[in-house]
């Protein structure tokens, strides 16, 4: 239920009738160590005023931090790439892609369909086949090439209505787990790393540059 808007290097946060704008500038003089899963790195602290406001709204003590020029969180060694991909504060990859065809397949199984925003994607594509995105290894959108993908493991967060911040029961995770479970994880959507800086726009065409290699036994 926290609204965000980013423009010209400044971040605006708001809830209800309250909002504040965090300037693009930061002296980077105050730092703290942060932990994201198994990764530990240094980030810059934002002014206490913003942290206090967020803490009051969320009902728990928290700090607002920024990924600074000296911050460094690289992708794990399992990714073999000629460049040095970073993930910053994201779970495992900076961008999440969801295929509309996959969402339509899921919604056909649900009593109460959900919107694509429930899965918090950065990019939504109109694919022809449900879950075909699982097999892409490298894609191009606009000026940007994306690679080093991994399937996005889902948790109870997708059961929460973002408009109210309230869970609406066990769906859609319960249904998704019936046919998208791999071991202990339930997947929906794919996570990607951009290889280069560039612009992508609504209605850009997606070009698949590579597919996952499958063993003969798997195919």
PDB file of C-alpha atoms in Angstrom:
ATOM      1  CA  UNK A   1       0.000   0.000   0.000  1.00  0.00           C
ATOM      2  CA  UNK A   2       3.044   2.302  -0.269  1.00  0.00           C
ATOM      3  CA  UNK A   3       2.901   4.162  -3.584  1.00  0.00           C
ATOM      4  CA  UNK A   4       6.170   4.941  -5.362  1.00  0.00           C
ATOM      5  CA  UNK A   5       7.148   7.264  -8.189  1.00  0.00           C
ATOM      6  CA  UNK A   6      10.632   7.672  -9.630  1.00  0.00           C
ATOM      7  CA  UNK A   7      11.587  10.584 -11.894  1.00  0.00           C
ATOM      8  CA  UNK A   8      14.807  12.440 -12.641  1.00  0.00           C
ATOM      9  CA  UNK A   9      16.701  10.582  -9.931  1.00  0.00           C
ATOM     10  CA  UNK A  10      14.217  11.431  -7.158  1.00  0.00           C
ATOM     11  CA  UNK A  11      11.992   8.901  -5.409  1.00  0.00           C
ATOM     12  CA  UNK A  12       8.562   9.857  -4.067  1.00  0.00           C
ATOM     13  CA  UNK A  13       6.907   7.613  -1.466  1.00  0.00           C
ATOM     14  CA  UNK A  14       3.328   8.024  -0.315  1.00  0.00           C
ATOM     15  CA  UNK A  15       0.410   6.434   1.540  1.00  0.00           C
ATOM     16  CA  UNK A  16      -3.045   7.808   2.219  1.00  0.00           C
ATOM     17  CA  UNK A  17      -2.779  11.604   2.143  1.00  0.00           C
ATOM     18  CA  UNK A  18       0.920  11.631   3.082  1.00  0.00           C
ATOM     19  CA  UNK A  19       3.889  11.653   0.746  1.00  0.00           C
ATOM     20  CA  UNK A  20       7.498  12.783   0.701  1.00  0.00           C
ATOM     21  CA  UNK A  21      10.121  13.219  -2.005  1.00  0.00           C
ATOM     22  CA  UNK A  22      13.634  11.876  -1.496  1.00  0.00           C
ATOM     23  CA  UNK A  23      16.178  14.018  -3.396  1.00  0.00           C
ATOM     24  CA  UNK A  24      18.467  12.507  -5.988  1.00  0.00           C
ATOM     25  CA  UNK A  25      21.500  13.683  -4.021  1.00  0.00           C
ATOM     26  CA  UNK A  26      23.009  11.704  -1.162  1.00  0.00           C
ATOM     27  CA  UNK A  27      26.308  12.471   0.559  1.00  0.00           C
ATOM     28  CA  UNK A  28      26.890   8.730   1.117  1.00  0.00           C
ATOM     29  CA  UNK A  29      28.600   9.625   4.402  1.00  0.00           C
ATOM     30  CA  UNK A  30      26.367   7.411   6.549  1.00  0.00           C
ATOM     31  CA  UNK A  31      26.387   3.716   5.751  1.00  0.00           C
ATOM     32  CA  UNK A  32      25.157   0.438   7.142  1.00  0.00           C
ATOM     33  CA  UNK A  33      25.577  -3.224   6.340  1.00  0.00           C
ATOM     34  CA  UNK A  34      22.529  -4.868   4.790  1.00  0.00           C
ATOM     35  CA  UNK A  35      21.629  -8.513   4.274  1.00  0.00           C
ATOM     36  CA  UNK A  36      19.657  -9.820   1.285  1.00  0.00           C
ATOM     37  CA  UNK A  37      19.299 -13.596   1.560  1.00  0.00           C
ATOM     38  CA  UNK A  38      22.871 -14.899   1.757  1.00  0.00           C
ATOM     39  CA  UNK A  39      24.482 -11.693   0.496  1.00  0.00           C
ATOM     40  CA  UNK A  40      25.917  -9.004   2.766  1.00  0.00           C
ATOM     41  CA  UNK A  41      27.031  -5.593   1.457  1.00  0.00           C
ATOM     42  CA  UNK A  42      27.260  -1.904   2.365  1.00  0.00           C
ATOM     43  CA  UNK A  43      24.506   0.584   1.510  1.00  0.00           C
ATOM     44  CA  UNK A  44      24.045   4.310   2.149  1.00  0.00           C
ATOM     45  CA  UNK A  45      21.557   5.480   4.772  1.00  0.00           C
ATOM     46  CA  UNK A  46      18.902   8.021   3.823  1.00  0.00           C
ATOM     47  CA  UNK A  47      18.058  10.842   6.324  1.00  0.00           C
ATOM     48  CA  UNK A  48      16.393   9.635   9.538  1.00  0.00           C
ATOM     49  CA  UNK A  49      13.226  11.613   8.789  1.00  0.00           C
ATOM     50  CA  UNK A  50      12.277   9.211   5.995  1.00  0.00           C
ATOM     51  CA  UNK A  51      13.084   6.111   8.041  1.00  0.00           C
ATOM     52  CA  UNK A  52      11.016   7.422  10.965  1.00  0.00           C
ATOM     53  CA  UNK A  53       8.018   8.128   8.737  1.00  0.00           C
ATOM     54  CA  UNK A  54       8.167   4.653   7.202  1.00  0.00           C
ATOM     55  CA  UNK A  55       8.648   3.013  10.597  1.00  0.00           C
ATOM     56  CA  UNK A  56       5.571   4.768  11.956  1.00  0.00           C
ATOM     57  CA  UNK A  57       3.426   3.749   8.993  1.00  0.00           C
ATOM     58  CA  UNK A  58       4.650   0.125   8.883  1.00  0.00           C
ATOM     59  CA  UNK A  59       4.494  -0.320  12.647  1.00  0.00           C
ATOM     60  CA  UNK A  60       8.033  -1.624  12.953  1.00  0.00           C
ATOM     61  CA  UNK A  61      11.490  -0.116  13.088  1.00  0.00           C
ATOM     62  CA  UNK A  62      13.125   0.094   9.675  1.00  0.00           C
ATOM     63  CA  UNK A  63      15.807   2.009   7.802  1.00  0.00           C
ATOM     64  CA  UNK A  64      15.618   3.417   4.295  1.00  0.00           C
ATOM     65  CA  UNK A  65      18.849   2.728   2.414  1.00  0.00           C
ATOM     66  CA  UNK A  66      20.218   3.408  -1.050  1.00  0.00           C
ATOM     67  CA  UNK A  67      22.434   1.326  -3.323  1.00  0.00           C
ATOM     68  CA  UNK A  68      25.515   3.559  -3.484  1.00  0.00           C
ATOM     69  CA  UNK A  69      28.440   3.793  -5.908  1.00  0.00           C
ATOM     70  CA  UNK A  70      30.507   1.764  -3.439  1.00  0.00           C
ATOM     71  CA  UNK A  71      27.800  -0.895  -2.933  1.00  0.00           C
ATOM     72  CA  UNK A  72      28.476  -4.218  -4.592  1.00  0.00           C
ATOM     73  CA  UNK A  73      26.207  -7.241  -4.861  1.00  0.00           C
ATOM     74  CA  UNK A  74      27.050  -9.444  -7.812  1.00  0.00           C
ATOM     75  CA  UNK A  75      25.069 -12.360  -9.152  1.00  0.00           C
ATOM     76  CA  UNK A  76      26.162 -15.740  -7.826  1.00  0.00           C
ATOM     77  CA  UNK A  77      28.932 -17.797  -9.360  1.00  0.00           C
ATOM     78  CA  UNK A  78      26.367 -20.071 -11.030  1.00  0.00           C
ATOM     79  CA  UNK A  79      25.870 -17.379 -13.692  1.00  0.00           C
ATOM     80  CA  UNK A  80      28.534 -17.567 -16.374  1.00  0.00           C
ATOM     81  CA  UNK A  81      28.627 -14.238 -18.187  1.00  0.00           C
ATOM     82  CA  UNK A  82      31.148 -12.040 -19.948  1.00  0.00           C
ATOM     83  CA  UNK A  83      29.879  -8.991 -18.046  1.00  0.00           C
ATOM     84  CA  UNK A  84      29.492  -8.405 -14.287  1.00  0.00           C
ATOM     85  CA  UNK A  85      25.755  -8.523 -13.533  1.00  0.00           C
ATOM     86  CA  UNK A  86      24.504  -6.877 -10.338  1.00  0.00           C
ATOM     87  CA  UNK A  87      21.217  -7.475  -8.532  1.00  0.00           C
ATOM     88  CA  UNK A  88      21.284  -4.718  -5.871  1.00  0.00           C
ATOM     89  CA  UNK A  89      18.317  -5.166  -3.447  1.00  0.00           C
ATOM     90  CA  UNK A  90      16.268  -7.586  -5.581  1.00  0.00           C
ATOM     91  CA  UNK A  91      15.690 -11.164  -4.438  1.00  0.00           C
ATOM     92  CA  UNK A  92      17.722 -12.817  -7.171  1.00  0.00           C
ATOM     93  CA  UNK A  93      17.383 -10.814 -10.393  1.00  0.00           C
ATOM     94  CA  UNK A  94      16.467  -7.155 -11.019  1.00  0.00           C
ATOM     95  CA  UNK A  95      13.580  -7.676 -13.463  1.00  0.00           C
ATOM     96  CA  UNK A  96      10.515  -9.926 -13.462  1.00  0.00           C
ATOM     97  CA  UNK A  97       8.719 -10.929 -16.658  1.00  0.00           C
ATOM     98  CA  UNK A  98       5.199 -12.386 -16.790  1.00  0.00           C
ATOM     99  CA  UNK A  99       3.511 -13.833 -19.874  1.00  0.00           C
ATOM    100  CA  UNK A 100      -0.181 -12.940 -20.370  1.00  0.00           C
ATOM    101  CA  UNK A 101      -0.828 -16.400 -21.823  1.00  0.00           C
ATOM    102  CA  UNK A 102       0.467 -17.971 -18.595  1.00  0.00           C
ATOM    103  CA  UNK A 103      -1.787 -15.708 -16.528  1.00  0.00           C
ATOM    104  CA  UNK A 104      -4.793 -16.654 -18.659  1.00  0.00           C
ATOM    105  CA  UNK A 105      -4.018 -20.340 -18.114  1.00  0.00           C
ATOM    106  CA  UNK A 106      -3.837 -19.805 -14.341  1.00  0.00           C
ATOM    107  CA  UNK A 107      -7.014 -17.718 -14.236  1.00  0.00           C
ATOM    108  CA  UNK A 108      -8.900 -20.438 -16.123  1.00  0.00           C
ATOM    109  CA  UNK A 109      -8.246 -22.667 -13.103  1.00  0.00           C
ATOM    110  CA  UNK A 110      -9.294 -20.081 -10.471  1.00  0.00           C
ATOM    111  CA  UNK A 111     -12.803 -19.376  -9.196  1.00  0.00           C
ATOM    112  CA  UNK A 112     -11.813 -15.709  -8.792  1.00  0.00           C
ATOM    113  CA  UNK A 113      -9.323 -14.588 -11.467  1.00  0.00           C
ATOM    114  CA  UNK A 114      -6.497 -12.234 -10.462  1.00  0.00           C
ATOM    115  CA  UNK A 115      -4.894  -9.363 -12.346  1.00  0.00           C
ATOM    116  CA  UNK A 116      -1.313  -9.401 -13.542  1.00  0.00           C
ATOM    117  CA  UNK A 117      -0.403  -6.775 -10.915  1.00  0.00           C
ATOM    118  CA  UNK A 118      -0.812  -9.462  -8.238  1.00  0.00           C
ATOM    119  CA  UNK A 119       2.528 -10.887  -9.417  1.00  0.00           C
ATOM    120  CA  UNK A 120       4.339  -7.512  -9.421  1.00  0.00           C
ATOM    121  CA  UNK A 121       6.027  -7.847 -12.849  1.00  0.00           C
ATOM    122  CA  UNK A 122       8.267  -5.195 -14.372  1.00  0.00           C
ATOM    123  CA  UNK A 123       7.554  -6.490 -17.883  1.00  0.00           C
ATOM    124  CA  UNK A 124       4.369  -8.081 -19.249  1.00  0.00           C
ATOM    125  CA  UNK A 125       4.520  -9.812 -22.625  1.00  0.00           C
ATOM    126  CA  UNK A 126       1.851 -11.256 -24.882  1.00  0.00           C
ATOM    127  CA  UNK A 127       3.125 -14.737 -25.574  1.00  0.00           C
ATOM    128  CA  UNK A 128       1.388 -17.313 -27.706  1.00  0.00           C
ATOM    129  CA  UNK A 129       1.859 -20.277 -25.376  1.00  0.00           C
ATOM    130  CA  UNK A 130       1.491 -20.501 -21.584  1.00  0.00           C
ATOM    131  CA  UNK A 131       4.827 -20.814 -19.756  1.00  0.00           C
ATOM    132  CA  UNK A 132       6.924 -20.652 -22.934  1.00  0.00           C
ATOM    133  CA  UNK A 133       8.985 -18.030 -21.087  1.00  0.00           C
ATOM    134  CA  UNK A 134      10.422 -20.838 -18.936  1.00  0.00           C
ATOM    135  CA  UNK A 135      12.454 -21.984 -21.944  1.00  0.00           C
ATOM    136  CA  UNK A 136      13.943 -18.643 -23.016  1.00  0.00           C
ATOM    137  CA  UNK A 137      17.618 -18.105 -22.174  1.00  0.00           C
ATOM    138  CA  UNK A 138      18.221 -14.730 -23.865  1.00  0.00           C
ATOM    139  CA  UNK A 139      15.780 -12.102 -25.150  1.00  0.00           C
ATOM    140  CA  UNK A 140      15.770  -8.619 -26.638  1.00  0.00           C
ATOM    141  CA  UNK A 141      13.269  -5.878 -25.798  1.00  0.00           C
ATOM    142  CA  UNK A 142      13.776  -2.499 -27.425  1.00  0.00           C
ATOM    143  CA  UNK A 143      17.419  -1.526 -26.938  1.00  0.00           C
ATOM    144  CA  UNK A 144      18.079  -4.008 -24.148  1.00  0.00           C
ATOM    145  CA  UNK A 145      19.213  -7.630 -24.143  1.00  0.00           C
ATOM    146  CA  UNK A 146      18.256  -9.710 -21.104  1.00  0.00           C
ATOM    147  CA  UNK A 147      19.868 -12.992 -20.086  1.00  0.00           C
ATOM    148  CA  UNK A 148      20.856 -15.226 -17.134  1.00  0.00           C
ATOM    149  CA  UNK A 149      17.197 -15.971 -16.310  1.00  0.00           C
ATOM    150  CA  UNK A 150      15.756 -18.048 -13.520  1.00  0.00           C
ATOM    151  CA  UNK A 151      12.193 -19.071 -12.718  1.00  0.00           C
ATOM    152  CA  UNK A 152      10.517 -16.904 -10.084  1.00  0.00           C
ATOM    153  CA  UNK A 153       9.648 -18.888  -6.958  1.00  0.00           C
ATOM    154  CA  UNK A 154       6.407 -17.654  -5.370  1.00  0.00           C
ATOM    155  CA  UNK A 155       5.285 -17.258  -1.767  1.00  0.00           C
ATOM    156  CA  UNK A 156       2.108 -16.159   0.060  1.00  0.00           C
ATOM    157  CA  UNK A 157       2.738 -12.561  -1.054  1.00  0.00           C
ATOM    158  CA  UNK A 158       0.730 -13.232  -4.230  1.00  0.00           C
ATOM    159  CA  UNK A 159      -2.325 -13.967  -2.064  1.00  0.00           C
ATOM    160  CA  UNK A 160      -2.354 -10.360  -0.827  1.00  0.00           C
ATOM    161  CA  UNK A 161      -4.543  -7.759  -2.532  1.00  0.00           C
ATOM    162  CA  UNK A 162      -2.198  -4.797  -3.061  1.00  0.00           C
ATOM    163  CA  UNK A 163      -5.072  -2.305  -2.960  1.00  0.00           C
ATOM    164  CA  UNK A 164      -5.996  -3.248   0.604  1.00  0.00           C
ATOM    165  CA  UNK A 165      -2.855  -4.960   1.896  1.00  0.00           C
ATOM    166  CA  UNK A 166      -5.060  -7.836   3.091  1.00  0.00           C
ATOM    167  CA  UNK A 167      -4.722 -11.521   2.246  1.00  0.00           C
ATOM    168  CA  UNK A 168      -7.709 -12.974   0.409  1.00  0.00           C
ATOM    169  CA  UNK A 169      -7.132 -16.583   1.444  1.00  0.00           C
ATOM    170  CA  UNK A 170      -4.929 -19.272  -0.082  1.00  0.00           C
ATOM    171  CA  UNK A 171      -5.375 -18.317  -3.733  1.00  0.00           C
ATOM    172  CA  UNK A 172      -3.811 -18.102  -6.243  1.00  0.00           C
ATOM    173  CA  UNK A 173      -0.801 -19.835  -4.636  1.00  0.00           C
ATOM    174  CA  UNK A 174      -2.816 -22.947  -3.711  1.00  0.00           C
ATOM    175  CA  UNK A 175      -3.923 -23.588  -7.280  1.00  0.00           C
ATOM    176  CA  UNK A 176      -0.538 -22.648  -8.722  1.00  0.00           C
ATOM    177  CA  UNK A 177       1.126 -25.219  -6.451  1.00  0.00           C
ATOM    178  CA  UNK A 178      -0.988 -27.984  -7.979  1.00  0.00           C
ATOM    179  CA  UNK A 179       0.691 -27.758 -11.377  1.00  0.00           C
ATOM    180  CA  UNK A 180       3.718 -25.433 -11.109  1.00  0.00           C
ATOM    181  CA  UNK A 181       5.611 -27.020  -8.226  1.00  0.00           C
ATOM    182  CA  UNK A 182       9.228 -28.103  -8.663  1.00  0.00           C
ATOM    183  CA  UNK A 183      10.542 -29.631  -5.480  1.00  0.00           C
ATOM    184  CA  UNK A 184       9.773 -27.198  -2.651  1.00  0.00           C
ATOM    185  CA  UNK A 185       9.230 -24.224  -4.977  1.00  0.00           C
ATOM    186  CA  UNK A 186       6.206 -22.966  -6.903  1.00  0.00           C
ATOM    187  CA  UNK A 187       7.100 -20.949  -9.997  1.00  0.00           C
ATOM    188  CA  UNK A 188       5.345 -18.246 -11.983  1.00  0.00           C
ATOM    189  CA  UNK A 189       7.153 -15.760 -14.232  1.00  0.00           C
ATOM    190  CA  UNK A 190      10.858 -15.470 -14.989  1.00  0.00           C
ATOM    191  CA  UNK A 191      13.589 -13.245 -13.553  1.00  0.00           C
ATOM    192  CA  UNK A 192      16.151 -11.539 -15.821  1.00  0.00           C
ATOM    193  CA  UNK A 193      19.318  -9.449 -15.832  1.00  0.00           C
ATOM    194  CA  UNK A 194      19.863  -6.704 -18.441  1.00  0.00           C
ATOM    195  CA  UNK A 195      23.203  -6.965 -20.225  1.00  0.00           C
ATOM    196  CA  UNK A 196      23.221  -3.289 -21.201  1.00  0.00           C
ATOM    197  CA  UNK A 197      21.605   0.045 -20.452  1.00  0.00           C
ATOM    198  CA  UNK A 198      18.904   1.187 -22.862  1.00  0.00           C
ATOM    199  CA  UNK A 199      15.254   2.059 -23.347  1.00  0.00           C
ATOM    200  CA  UNK A 200      12.290  -0.293 -23.529  1.00  0.00           C
ATOM    201  CA  UNK A 201       8.797   0.933 -24.353  1.00  0.00           C
ATOM    202  CA  UNK A 202       5.238  -0.293 -24.136  1.00  0.00           C
ATOM    203  CA  UNK A 203       4.394  -2.287 -27.295  1.00  0.00           C
ATOM    204  CA  UNK A 204       8.048  -3.145 -28.034  1.00  0.00           C
ATOM    205  CA  UNK A 205       8.373  -6.517 -29.748  1.00  0.00           C
ATOM    206  CA  UNK A 206      10.134  -9.283 -27.880  1.00  0.00           C
ATOM    207  CA  UNK A 207      12.774 -11.234 -29.778  1.00  0.00           C
ATOM    208  CA  UNK A 208      13.873 -14.598 -28.407  1.00  0.00           C
ATOM    209  CA  UNK A 209      17.639 -14.897 -28.959  1.00  0.00           C
ATOM    210  CA  UNK A 210      18.194 -18.233 -27.242  1.00  0.00           C
ATOM    211  CA  UNK A 211      16.483 -21.187 -25.602  1.00  0.00           C
ATOM    212  CA  UNK A 212      17.370 -23.358 -22.633  1.00  0.00           C
ATOM    213  CA  UNK A 213      19.370 -26.490 -23.398  1.00  0.00           C
ATOM    214  CA  UNK A 214      17.554 -29.651 -22.322  1.00  0.00           C
ATOM    215  CA  UNK A 215      19.009 -33.112 -21.995  1.00  0.00           C
ATOM    216  CA  UNK A 216      17.581 -35.924 -24.095  1.00  0.00           C
ATOM    217  CA  UNK A 217      16.064 -37.506 -20.990  1.00  0.00           C
ATOM    218  CA  UNK A 218      14.251 -34.285 -20.130  1.00  0.00           C
ATOM    219  CA  UNK A 219      12.928 -33.736 -23.626  1.00  0.00           C
TER     220      UNK A 219
END
